[in-house]
Coordinates of C-alpha atoms and ligand atoms in Angstrom, one line a residue:
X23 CA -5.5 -8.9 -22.2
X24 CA -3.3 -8.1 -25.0
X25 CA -3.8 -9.5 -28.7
X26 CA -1.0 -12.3 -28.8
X27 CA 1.6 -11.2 -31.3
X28 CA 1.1 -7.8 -30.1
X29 CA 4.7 -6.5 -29.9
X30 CA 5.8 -5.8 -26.1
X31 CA 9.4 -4.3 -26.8
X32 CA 11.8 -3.8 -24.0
X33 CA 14.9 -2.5 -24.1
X34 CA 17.9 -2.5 -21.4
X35 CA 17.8 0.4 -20.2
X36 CA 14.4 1.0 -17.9
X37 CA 11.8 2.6 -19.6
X38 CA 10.3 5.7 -18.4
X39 CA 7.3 7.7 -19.6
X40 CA 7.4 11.4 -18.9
X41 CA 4.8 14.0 -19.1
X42 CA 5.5 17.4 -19.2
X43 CA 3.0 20.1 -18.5
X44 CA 1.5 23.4 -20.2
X45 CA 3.9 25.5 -17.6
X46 CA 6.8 22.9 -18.3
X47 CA 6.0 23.9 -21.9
X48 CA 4.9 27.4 -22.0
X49 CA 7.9 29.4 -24.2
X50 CA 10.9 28.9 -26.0
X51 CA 13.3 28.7 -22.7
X52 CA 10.9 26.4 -21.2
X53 CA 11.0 24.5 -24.3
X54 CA 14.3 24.5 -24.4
X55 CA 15.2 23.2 -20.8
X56 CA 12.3 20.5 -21.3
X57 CA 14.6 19.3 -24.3
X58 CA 17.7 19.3 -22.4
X59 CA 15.8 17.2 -19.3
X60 CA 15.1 14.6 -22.1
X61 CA 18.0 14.3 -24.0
X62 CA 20.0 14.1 -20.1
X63 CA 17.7 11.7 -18.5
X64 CA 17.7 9.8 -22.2
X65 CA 21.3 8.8 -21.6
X66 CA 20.7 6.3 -18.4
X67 CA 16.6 5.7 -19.8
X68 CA 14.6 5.0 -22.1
X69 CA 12.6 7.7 -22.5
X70 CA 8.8 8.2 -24.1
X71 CA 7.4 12.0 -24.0
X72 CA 4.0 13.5 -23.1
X73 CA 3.4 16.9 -23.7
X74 CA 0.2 19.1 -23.0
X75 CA -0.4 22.4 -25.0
X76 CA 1.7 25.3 -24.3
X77 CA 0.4 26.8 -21.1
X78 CA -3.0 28.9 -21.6
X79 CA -3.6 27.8 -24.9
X80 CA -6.3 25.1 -24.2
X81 CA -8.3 27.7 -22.5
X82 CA -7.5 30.0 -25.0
X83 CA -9.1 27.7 -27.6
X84 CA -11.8 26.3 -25.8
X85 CA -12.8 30.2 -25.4
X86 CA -12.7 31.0 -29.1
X87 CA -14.8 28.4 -30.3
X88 CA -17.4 29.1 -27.3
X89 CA -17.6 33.0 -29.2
X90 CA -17.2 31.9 -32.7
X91 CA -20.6 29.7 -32.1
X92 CA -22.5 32.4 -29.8
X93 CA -21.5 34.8 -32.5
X94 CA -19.7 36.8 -30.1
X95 CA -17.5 38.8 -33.2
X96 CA -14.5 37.8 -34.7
X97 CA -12.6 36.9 -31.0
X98 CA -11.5 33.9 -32.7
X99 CA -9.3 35.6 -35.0
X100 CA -7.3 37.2 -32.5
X101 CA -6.7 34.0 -31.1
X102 CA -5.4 32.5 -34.7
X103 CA -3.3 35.0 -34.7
X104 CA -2.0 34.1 -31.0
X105 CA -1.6 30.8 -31.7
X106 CA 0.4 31.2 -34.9
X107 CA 2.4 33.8 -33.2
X108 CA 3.5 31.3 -30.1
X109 CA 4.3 28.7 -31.8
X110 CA 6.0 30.5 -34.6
X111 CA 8.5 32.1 -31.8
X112 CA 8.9 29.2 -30.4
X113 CA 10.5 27.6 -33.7
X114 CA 11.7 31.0 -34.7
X115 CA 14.1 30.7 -31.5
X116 CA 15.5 27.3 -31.4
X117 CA 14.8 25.2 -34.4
X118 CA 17.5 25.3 -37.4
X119 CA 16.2 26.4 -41.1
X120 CA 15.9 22.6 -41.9
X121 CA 13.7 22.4 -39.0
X122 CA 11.7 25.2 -39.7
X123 CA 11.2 24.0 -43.0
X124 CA 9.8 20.2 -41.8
X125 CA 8.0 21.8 -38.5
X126 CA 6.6 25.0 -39.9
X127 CA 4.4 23.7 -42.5
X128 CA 2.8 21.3 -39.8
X129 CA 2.0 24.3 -37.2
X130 CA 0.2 25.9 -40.2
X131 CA -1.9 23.4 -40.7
X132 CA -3.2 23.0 -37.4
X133 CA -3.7 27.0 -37.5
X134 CA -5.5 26.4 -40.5
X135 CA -7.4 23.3 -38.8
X136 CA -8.4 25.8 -36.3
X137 CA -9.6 28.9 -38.7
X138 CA -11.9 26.5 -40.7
X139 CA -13.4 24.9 -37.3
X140 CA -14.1 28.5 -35.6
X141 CA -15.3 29.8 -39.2
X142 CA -17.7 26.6 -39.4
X143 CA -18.6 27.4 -36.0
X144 CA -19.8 30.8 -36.4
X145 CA -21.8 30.1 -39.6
X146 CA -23.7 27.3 -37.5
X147 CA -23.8 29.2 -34.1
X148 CA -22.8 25.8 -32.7
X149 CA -20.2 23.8 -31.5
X150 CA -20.9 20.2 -30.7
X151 CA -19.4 18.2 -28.1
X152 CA -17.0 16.0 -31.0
X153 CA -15.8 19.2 -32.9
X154 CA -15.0 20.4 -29.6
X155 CA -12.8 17.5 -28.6
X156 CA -11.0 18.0 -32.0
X157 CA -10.6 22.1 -31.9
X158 CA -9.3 22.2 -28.2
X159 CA -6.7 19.2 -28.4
X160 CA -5.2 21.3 -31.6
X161 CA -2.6 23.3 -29.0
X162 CA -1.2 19.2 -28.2
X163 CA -0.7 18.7 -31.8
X164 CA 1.5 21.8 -32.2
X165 CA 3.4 21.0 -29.0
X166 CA 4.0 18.0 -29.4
X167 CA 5.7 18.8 -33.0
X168 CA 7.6 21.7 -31.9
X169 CA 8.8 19.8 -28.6
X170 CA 10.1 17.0 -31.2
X171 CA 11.7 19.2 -33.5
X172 CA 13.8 20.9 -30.3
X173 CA 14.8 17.1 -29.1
X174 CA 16.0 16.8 -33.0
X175 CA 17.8 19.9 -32.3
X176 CA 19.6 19.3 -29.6
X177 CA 20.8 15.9 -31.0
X178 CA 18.6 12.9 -30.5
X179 CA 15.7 11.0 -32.6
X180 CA 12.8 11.9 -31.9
X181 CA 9.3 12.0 -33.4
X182 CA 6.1 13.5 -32.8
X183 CA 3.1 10.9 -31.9
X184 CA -0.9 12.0 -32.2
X185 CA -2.4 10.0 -29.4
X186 CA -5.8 9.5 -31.4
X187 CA -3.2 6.7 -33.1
X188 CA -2.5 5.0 -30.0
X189 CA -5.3 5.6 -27.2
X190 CA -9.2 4.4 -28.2
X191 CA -11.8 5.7 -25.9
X192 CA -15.7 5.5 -25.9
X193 CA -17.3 8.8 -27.6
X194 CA -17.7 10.5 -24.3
X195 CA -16.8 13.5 -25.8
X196 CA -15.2 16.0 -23.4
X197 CA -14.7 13.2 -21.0
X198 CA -13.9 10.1 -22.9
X199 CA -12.6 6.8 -21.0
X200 CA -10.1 4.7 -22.6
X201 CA -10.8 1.3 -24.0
X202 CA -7.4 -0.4 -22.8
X203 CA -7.3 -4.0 -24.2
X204 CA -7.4 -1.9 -27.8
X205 CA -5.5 0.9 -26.5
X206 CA -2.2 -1.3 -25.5
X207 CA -2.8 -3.0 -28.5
X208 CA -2.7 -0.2 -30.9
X209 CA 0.0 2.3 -28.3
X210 CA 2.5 -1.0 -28.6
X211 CA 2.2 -1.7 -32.6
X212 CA 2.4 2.0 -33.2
X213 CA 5.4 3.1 -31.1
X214 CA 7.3 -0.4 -31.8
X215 CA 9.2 0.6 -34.7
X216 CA 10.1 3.5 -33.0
X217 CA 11.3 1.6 -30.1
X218 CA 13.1 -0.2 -32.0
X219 CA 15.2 2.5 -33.5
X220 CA 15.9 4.1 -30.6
X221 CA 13.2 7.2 -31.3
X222 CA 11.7 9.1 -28.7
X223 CA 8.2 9.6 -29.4
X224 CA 6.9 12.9 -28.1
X225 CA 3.0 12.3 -27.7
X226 CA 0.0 14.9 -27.5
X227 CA -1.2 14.7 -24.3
X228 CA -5.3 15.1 -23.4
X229 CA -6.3 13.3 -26.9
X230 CA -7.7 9.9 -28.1
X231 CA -9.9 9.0 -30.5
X232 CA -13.0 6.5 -31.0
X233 CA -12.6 2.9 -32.3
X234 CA -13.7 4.7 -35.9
X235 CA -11.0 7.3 -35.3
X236 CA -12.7 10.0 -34.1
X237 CA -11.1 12.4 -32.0
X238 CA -11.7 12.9 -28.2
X239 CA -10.2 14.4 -25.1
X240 CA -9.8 13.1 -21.9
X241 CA -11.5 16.3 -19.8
X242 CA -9.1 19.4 -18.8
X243 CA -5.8 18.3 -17.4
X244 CA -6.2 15.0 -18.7
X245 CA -2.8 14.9 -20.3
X246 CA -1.4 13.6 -16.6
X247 CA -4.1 10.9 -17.4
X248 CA -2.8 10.0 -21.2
X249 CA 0.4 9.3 -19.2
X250 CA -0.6 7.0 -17.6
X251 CA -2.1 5.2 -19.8
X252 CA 0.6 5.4 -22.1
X253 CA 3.1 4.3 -19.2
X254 CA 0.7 1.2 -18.1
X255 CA 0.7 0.0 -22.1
X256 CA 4.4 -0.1 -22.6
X257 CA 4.8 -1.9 -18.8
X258 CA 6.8 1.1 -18.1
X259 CA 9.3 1.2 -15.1
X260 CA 8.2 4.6 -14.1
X261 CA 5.7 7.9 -14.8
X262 CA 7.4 10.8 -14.1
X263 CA 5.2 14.0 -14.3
X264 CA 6.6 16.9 -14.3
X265 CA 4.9 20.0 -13.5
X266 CA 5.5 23.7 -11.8
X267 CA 5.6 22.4 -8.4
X268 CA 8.1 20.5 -6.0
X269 CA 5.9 17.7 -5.9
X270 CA 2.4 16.9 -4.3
X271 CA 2.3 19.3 -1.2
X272 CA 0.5 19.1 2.0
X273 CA -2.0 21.7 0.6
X274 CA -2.8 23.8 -2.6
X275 CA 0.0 26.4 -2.6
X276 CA -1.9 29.1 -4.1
X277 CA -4.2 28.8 -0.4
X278 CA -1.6 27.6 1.8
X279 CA 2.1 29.5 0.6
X280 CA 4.3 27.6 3.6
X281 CA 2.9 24.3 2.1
X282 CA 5.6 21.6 1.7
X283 CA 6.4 18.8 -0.1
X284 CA 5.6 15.6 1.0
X285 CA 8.0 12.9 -0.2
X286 CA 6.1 9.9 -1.0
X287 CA 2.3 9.0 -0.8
X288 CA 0.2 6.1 -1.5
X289 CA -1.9 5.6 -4.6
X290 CA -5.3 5.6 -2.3
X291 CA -3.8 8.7 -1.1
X292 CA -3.5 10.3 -4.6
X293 CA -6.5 9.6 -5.6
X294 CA -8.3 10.8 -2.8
X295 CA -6.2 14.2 -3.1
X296 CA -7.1 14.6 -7.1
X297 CA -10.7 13.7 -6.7
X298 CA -10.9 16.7 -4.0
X299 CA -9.3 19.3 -6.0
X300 CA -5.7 18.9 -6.2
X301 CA -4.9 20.2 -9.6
X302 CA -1.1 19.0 -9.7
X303 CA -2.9 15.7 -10.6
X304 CA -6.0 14.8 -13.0
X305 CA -8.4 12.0 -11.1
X306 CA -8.2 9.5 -13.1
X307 CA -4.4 9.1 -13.7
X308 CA -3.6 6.3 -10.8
X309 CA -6.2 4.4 -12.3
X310 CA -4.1 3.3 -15.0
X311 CA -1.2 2.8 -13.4
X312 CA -2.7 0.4 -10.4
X313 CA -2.8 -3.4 -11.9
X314 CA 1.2 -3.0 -12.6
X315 CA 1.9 -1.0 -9.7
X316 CA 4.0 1.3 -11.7
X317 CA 5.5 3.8 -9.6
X318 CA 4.4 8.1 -10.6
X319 CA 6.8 10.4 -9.5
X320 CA 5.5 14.2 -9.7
X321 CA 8.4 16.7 -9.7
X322 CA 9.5 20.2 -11.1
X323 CA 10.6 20.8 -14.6
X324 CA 11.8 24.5 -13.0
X325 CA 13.4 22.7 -10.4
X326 CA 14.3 19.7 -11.5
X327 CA 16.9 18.6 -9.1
X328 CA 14.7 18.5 -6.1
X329 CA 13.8 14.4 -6.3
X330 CA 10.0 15.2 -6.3
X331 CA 6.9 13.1 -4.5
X332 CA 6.9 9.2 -5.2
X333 CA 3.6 7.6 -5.7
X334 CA 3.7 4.0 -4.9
X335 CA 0.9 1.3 -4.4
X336 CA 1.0 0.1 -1.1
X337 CA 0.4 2.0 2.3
X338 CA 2.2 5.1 3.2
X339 CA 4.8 5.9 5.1
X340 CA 5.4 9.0 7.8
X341 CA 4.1 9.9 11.1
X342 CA 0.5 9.0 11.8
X343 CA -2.2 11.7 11.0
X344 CA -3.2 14.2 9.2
X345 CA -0.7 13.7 5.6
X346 CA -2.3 16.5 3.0
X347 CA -5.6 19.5 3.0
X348 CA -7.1 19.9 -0.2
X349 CA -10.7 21.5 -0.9
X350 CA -13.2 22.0 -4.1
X351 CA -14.3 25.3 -3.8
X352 CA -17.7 25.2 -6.0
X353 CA -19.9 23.0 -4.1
X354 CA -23.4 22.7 -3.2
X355 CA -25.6 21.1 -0.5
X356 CA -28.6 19.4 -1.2
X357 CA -30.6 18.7 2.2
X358 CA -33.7 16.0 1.2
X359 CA -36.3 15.4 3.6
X360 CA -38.3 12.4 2.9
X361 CA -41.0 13.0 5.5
X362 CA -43.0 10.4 7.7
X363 CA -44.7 8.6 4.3
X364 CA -41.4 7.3 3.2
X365 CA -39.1 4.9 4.9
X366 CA -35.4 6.2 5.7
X367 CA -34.1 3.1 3.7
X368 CA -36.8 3.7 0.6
X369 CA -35.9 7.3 0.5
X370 CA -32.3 6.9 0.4
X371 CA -32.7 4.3 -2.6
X372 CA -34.6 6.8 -4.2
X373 CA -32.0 9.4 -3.9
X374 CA -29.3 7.3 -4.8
X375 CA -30.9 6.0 -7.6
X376 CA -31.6 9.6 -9.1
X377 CA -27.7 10.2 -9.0
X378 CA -27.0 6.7 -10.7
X379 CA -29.2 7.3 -13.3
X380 CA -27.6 10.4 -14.2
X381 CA -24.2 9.6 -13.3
X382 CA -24.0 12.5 -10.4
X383 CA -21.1 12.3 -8.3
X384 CA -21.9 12.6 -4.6
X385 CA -18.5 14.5 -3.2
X386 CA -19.8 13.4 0.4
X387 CA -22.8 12.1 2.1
X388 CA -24.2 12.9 5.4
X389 CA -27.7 11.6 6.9
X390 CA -30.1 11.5 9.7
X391 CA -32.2 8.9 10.0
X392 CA -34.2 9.6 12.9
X393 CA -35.7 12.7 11.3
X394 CA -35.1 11.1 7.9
X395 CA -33.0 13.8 6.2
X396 CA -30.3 12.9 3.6
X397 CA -28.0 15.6 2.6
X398 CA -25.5 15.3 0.0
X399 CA -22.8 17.7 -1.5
X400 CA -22.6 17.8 -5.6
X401 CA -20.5 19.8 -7.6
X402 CA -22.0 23.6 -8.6
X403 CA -22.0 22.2 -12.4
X404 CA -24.4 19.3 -11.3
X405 CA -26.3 20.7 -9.1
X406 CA -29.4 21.6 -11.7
X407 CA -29.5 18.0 -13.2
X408 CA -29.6 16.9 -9.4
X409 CA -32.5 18.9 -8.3
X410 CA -34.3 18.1 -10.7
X411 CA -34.4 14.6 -11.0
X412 CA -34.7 14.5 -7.1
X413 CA -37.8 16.8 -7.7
X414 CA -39.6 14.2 -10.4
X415 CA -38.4 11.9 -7.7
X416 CA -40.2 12.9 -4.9
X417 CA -42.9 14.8 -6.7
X418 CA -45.8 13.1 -5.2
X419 CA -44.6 14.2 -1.7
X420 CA -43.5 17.3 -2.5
X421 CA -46.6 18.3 -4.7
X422 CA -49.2 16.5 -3.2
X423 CA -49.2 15.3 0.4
X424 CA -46.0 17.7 0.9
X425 CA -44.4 15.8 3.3
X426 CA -41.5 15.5 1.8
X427 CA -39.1 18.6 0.5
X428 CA -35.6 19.3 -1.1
X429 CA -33.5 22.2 -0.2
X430 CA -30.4 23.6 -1.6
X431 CA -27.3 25.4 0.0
X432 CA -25.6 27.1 -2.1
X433 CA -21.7 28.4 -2.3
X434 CA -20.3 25.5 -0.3
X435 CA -16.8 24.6 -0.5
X436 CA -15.6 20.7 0.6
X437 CA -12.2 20.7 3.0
X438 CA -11.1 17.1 3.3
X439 CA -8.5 16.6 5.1
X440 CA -6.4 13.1 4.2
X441 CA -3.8 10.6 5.5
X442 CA -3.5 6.8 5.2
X443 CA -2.2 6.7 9.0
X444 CA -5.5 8.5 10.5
X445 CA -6.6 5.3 11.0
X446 CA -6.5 4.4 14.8
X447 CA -5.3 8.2 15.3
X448 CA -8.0 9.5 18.1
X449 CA -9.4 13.1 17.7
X450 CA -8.4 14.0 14.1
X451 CA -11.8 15.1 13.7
X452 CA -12.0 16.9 17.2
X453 CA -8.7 18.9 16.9
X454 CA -10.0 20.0 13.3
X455 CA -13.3 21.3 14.8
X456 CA -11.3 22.6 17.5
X457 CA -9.4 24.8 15.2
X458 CA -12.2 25.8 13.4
X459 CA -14.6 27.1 16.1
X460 CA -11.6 29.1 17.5
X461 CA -11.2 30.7 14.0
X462 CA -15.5 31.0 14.1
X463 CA -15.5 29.0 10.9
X464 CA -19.0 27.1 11.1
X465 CA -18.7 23.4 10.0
X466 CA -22.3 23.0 8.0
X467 CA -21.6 19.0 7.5
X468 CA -18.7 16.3 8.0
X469 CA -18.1 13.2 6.9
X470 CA -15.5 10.4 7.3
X471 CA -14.9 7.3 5.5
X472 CA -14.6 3.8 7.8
X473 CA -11.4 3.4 5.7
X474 CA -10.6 6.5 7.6
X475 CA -8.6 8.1 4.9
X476 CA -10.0 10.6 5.0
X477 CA -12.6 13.7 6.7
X478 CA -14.5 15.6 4.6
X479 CA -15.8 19.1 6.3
X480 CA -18.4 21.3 4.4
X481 CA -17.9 25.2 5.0
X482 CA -19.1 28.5 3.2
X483 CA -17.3 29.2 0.3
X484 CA -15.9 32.1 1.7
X485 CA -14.8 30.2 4.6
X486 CA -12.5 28.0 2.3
X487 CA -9.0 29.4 2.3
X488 CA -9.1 29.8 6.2
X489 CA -10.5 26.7 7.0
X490 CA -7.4 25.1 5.1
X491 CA -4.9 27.1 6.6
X492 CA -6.4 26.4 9.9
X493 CA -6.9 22.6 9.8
X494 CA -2.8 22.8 8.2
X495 CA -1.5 24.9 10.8
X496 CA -3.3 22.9 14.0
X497 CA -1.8 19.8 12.2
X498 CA 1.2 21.2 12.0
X499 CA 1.8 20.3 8.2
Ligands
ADP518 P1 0.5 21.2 -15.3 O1 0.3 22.3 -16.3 O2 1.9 20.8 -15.1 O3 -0.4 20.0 -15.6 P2 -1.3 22.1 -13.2 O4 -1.5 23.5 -13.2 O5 -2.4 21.2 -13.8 O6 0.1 21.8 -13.9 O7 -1.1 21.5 -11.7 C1 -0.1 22.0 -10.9 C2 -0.7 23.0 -9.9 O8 -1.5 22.3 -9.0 C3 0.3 23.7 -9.0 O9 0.9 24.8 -9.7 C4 -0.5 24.1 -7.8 O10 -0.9 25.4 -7.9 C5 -1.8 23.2 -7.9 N1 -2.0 22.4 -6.7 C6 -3.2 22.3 -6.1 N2 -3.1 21.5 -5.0 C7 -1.8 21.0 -5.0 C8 -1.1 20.2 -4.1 N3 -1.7 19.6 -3.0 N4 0.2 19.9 -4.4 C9 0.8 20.5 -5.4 N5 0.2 21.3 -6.3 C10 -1.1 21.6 -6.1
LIG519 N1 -4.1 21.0 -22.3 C1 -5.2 20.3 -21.6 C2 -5.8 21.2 -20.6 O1 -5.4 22.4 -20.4 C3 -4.7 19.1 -21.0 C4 -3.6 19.2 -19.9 O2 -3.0 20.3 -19.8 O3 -3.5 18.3 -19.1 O4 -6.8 20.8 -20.0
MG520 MG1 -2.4 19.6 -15.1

């Protein structure tokens, strides 16, 4: 709940939060037509702006500050100079001397900002988790000033918001979750004068900060999350988030080229789609967005006149079957056999209990319980924690009586193919095996939801880009 007295402003016209990403933002022409989107669609809306970093420069940053702290040379100074020299062209080309003179000084700073984190870096060989957070969220800042100045430019108020003012999160670091009773609290007080004067606030994307105002980011991509979350505080009307794509497509185009938009989808749908890879949306940006059952739109800042895909609550709509193929391409198996001294049921608490404890997420889950065999598929990047705490675990088997043993499979990839209206459609599962065997593509493990939203097949890694085309072609997507 919000703190009573806690402004909630709403003006006539509908209010709608749009987030524009690091391709929607990644030179001075895209810049530039990101402006003029705002300025049109700010005629009929009300309009509040989310901007990740230019495109690359996250990566770019993340990267310099990994060197500066192993002592890898002077890398980092390259990439000052990179980042001054973006930006710099950026204004150079479209911001007027009066401009230049407010903005300038600003993108300095954070160039500065950067130099003295990097330097401190070096001299420590460290980077902690915190001065992370606050080094790689430095390309929203300068976005997010620039993107401002251009909407001054082209006519309309507008000024640029740090998000550490408006959205509190735990000290996750890296990852951080947002604290939302404080977070609508704060995003409402903050943006209400604004509001009020008819200012569009352009705010960085992928940053928050801690209730003592420490700076944090949401994990990569996470400005789709911020939002969100920003949409869900003002009660907007709608998210639109725009990005390099049509919309969400019925598979990752960079595996799939004939892919196709699909025009509306279900938030269980989206969700399911982000958590297995789709990049066009972070995970965790429905979550927000679910209590009001604000609509997200995802559409194409390069093409913006094709309407996009409309994410809405409730179930979807469209033929029955098979609605979207996504995969995660870095996966692992881990096969645990928990021998004839422990109990199906005991050993499976066990195993579950190891991934609770360190907060391991299981991407599917397959068992046998007659030869009392659990196997689960984890993300390459959890994989060692996992093994390990299933080996202290079940050391006493393993070690001692060695009954019991734990097995890995490695280069996995997860195909998981999704659709709301699977359920009660026979043979989905047969017609994707089907497919596959014709192809020779071994399934190693499948797994399906009773929700049936979705079946998850494991395959090689090498197998991944086939299998998808396969299981999209025999469902004719
Ligand atoms: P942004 O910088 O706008 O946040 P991202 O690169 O994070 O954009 O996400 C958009 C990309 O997601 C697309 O260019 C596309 O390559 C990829 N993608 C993966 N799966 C899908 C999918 N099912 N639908 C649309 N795009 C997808
Ligand atoms: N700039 C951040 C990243 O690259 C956040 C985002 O783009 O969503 O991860
Ligand atoms: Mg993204």
């Amino acid at each position: 709940m919000v703190k009573e007295g806690a402004p909630s402003l709403k003006s006539k016209k509908p209010l709608v939060v749009m987030k524009f990403g690091g391709t929607s933002v990644g030179n001075a022409e895209r810049m530039q037509s990101v402006g003029k989107l705002v300025v049109e669609h700010s005629r009929e809306a009300e309009v509040a702006v989310v901007v990740s970093a230019m495109g690359g420069v996250t990566d770019m940053l993340i990267r310099a500050a990994t060197e500066a702290s192993a002592g890898a040379g002077e890398h980092w100074k390259n990439v000052r100079r990179e980042l001054a020299r973006r930006h710099r062209e950026v204004a150079d080309q479209l911001l007027s001397a009066a401009e230049q003179s407010s903005v300038l000084p600003r993108l300095a700073a954070q160039v500065g900002n950067f130099e003295n984190l990097c330097s401190g870096f070096s001299l420590v060989r460290e980077v902690t988790p915190r001065a992370m957070d606050t080094l790689s969220s430095l390309g929203e800042v300068m976005s997010a000033n620039l993107l401002a100045a251009i909407l001054r430019s082209q006519g309309v108020a507008a000024e640029a918001v740090d998000a550490a003012e408006l959205i509190v999160t735990d000290d996750n670091f890296g990852n951080a979750a947002p604290l939302f009773e404080e977070t609508t609290a704060k995003t409402r007080q903050r943006l209400a004068p604004l509001r009020r004067r008819g200012v569009i606030p352009v705010i960085t994307g992928f940053r928050g900060a801690t209730p003592e105002g420490v700076c944090t980011t949401l994990g990569r991509g996470g400005s789709d999350f911020s939002g969100t979350i920003i949409g869900a505080t003002l009660d907007a009307d709608e998210v639109w988030i725009w990005t390099d794509v049509d919309g969400v497509l019925t598979a990752d185009p960079r595996l799939v080229p004939e892919a196709h938009i699909i025009p509306g989808i279900s938030y269980r749908e989206a969700i399911e789609l982000s958590f297995f890879g789709a990049k066009v949306l972070h995970p965790k940006t429905i979550q927000p967005v679910m209590k009001k059952k604000i609509p997200v739109w995802i559409k194409n800042s390069f093409n913006p006149s094709c309407p996009g895909t409309r994410i809405v609550p409730s179930a979807s709509e469209g033929p029955p079957g098979v609605k979207a193929i996504t995969s995660l391409g870095k996966a692992s198996l881990i096969m645990v056999s928990g021998g004839d001294r422990v109990s199906f049921t005991q050993m499976a608490g066990r195993v579950f209990g190891c991934l609770s404890m360190e907060e391991i997420t299981s991407l599917m889950v397959t068992q046998s319980s007659a030869e009392n065999v659990l196997c689960l598929a984890v993300h390459d990047s959890e994989l060692k924690r996992t093994k390990t705490r299933l080996e202290k675990a079940f050391e006493l088997e393993i070690n001692y009586d060695h009954s019991a043993s734990i097995e890995v499979m490695p280069h996995v990839a997860i195909v998981v193919a999704i659709g709301e209206n699977m359920k009660g459609t026979p043979g989905v599962a047969g017609r994707a095996f089907g497919a596959l065997g014709r192809r020779s593509i071994n399934i190693i493990a499948i797994a399906q939801g009773s929700s049936e939203l979705s079946i998850s097949f494991a395959v090689k890694s090498a197998d991944v880009k086939e299998a998808v085309k396969t299981i999209h072609e025999e469902f004719k997507l």
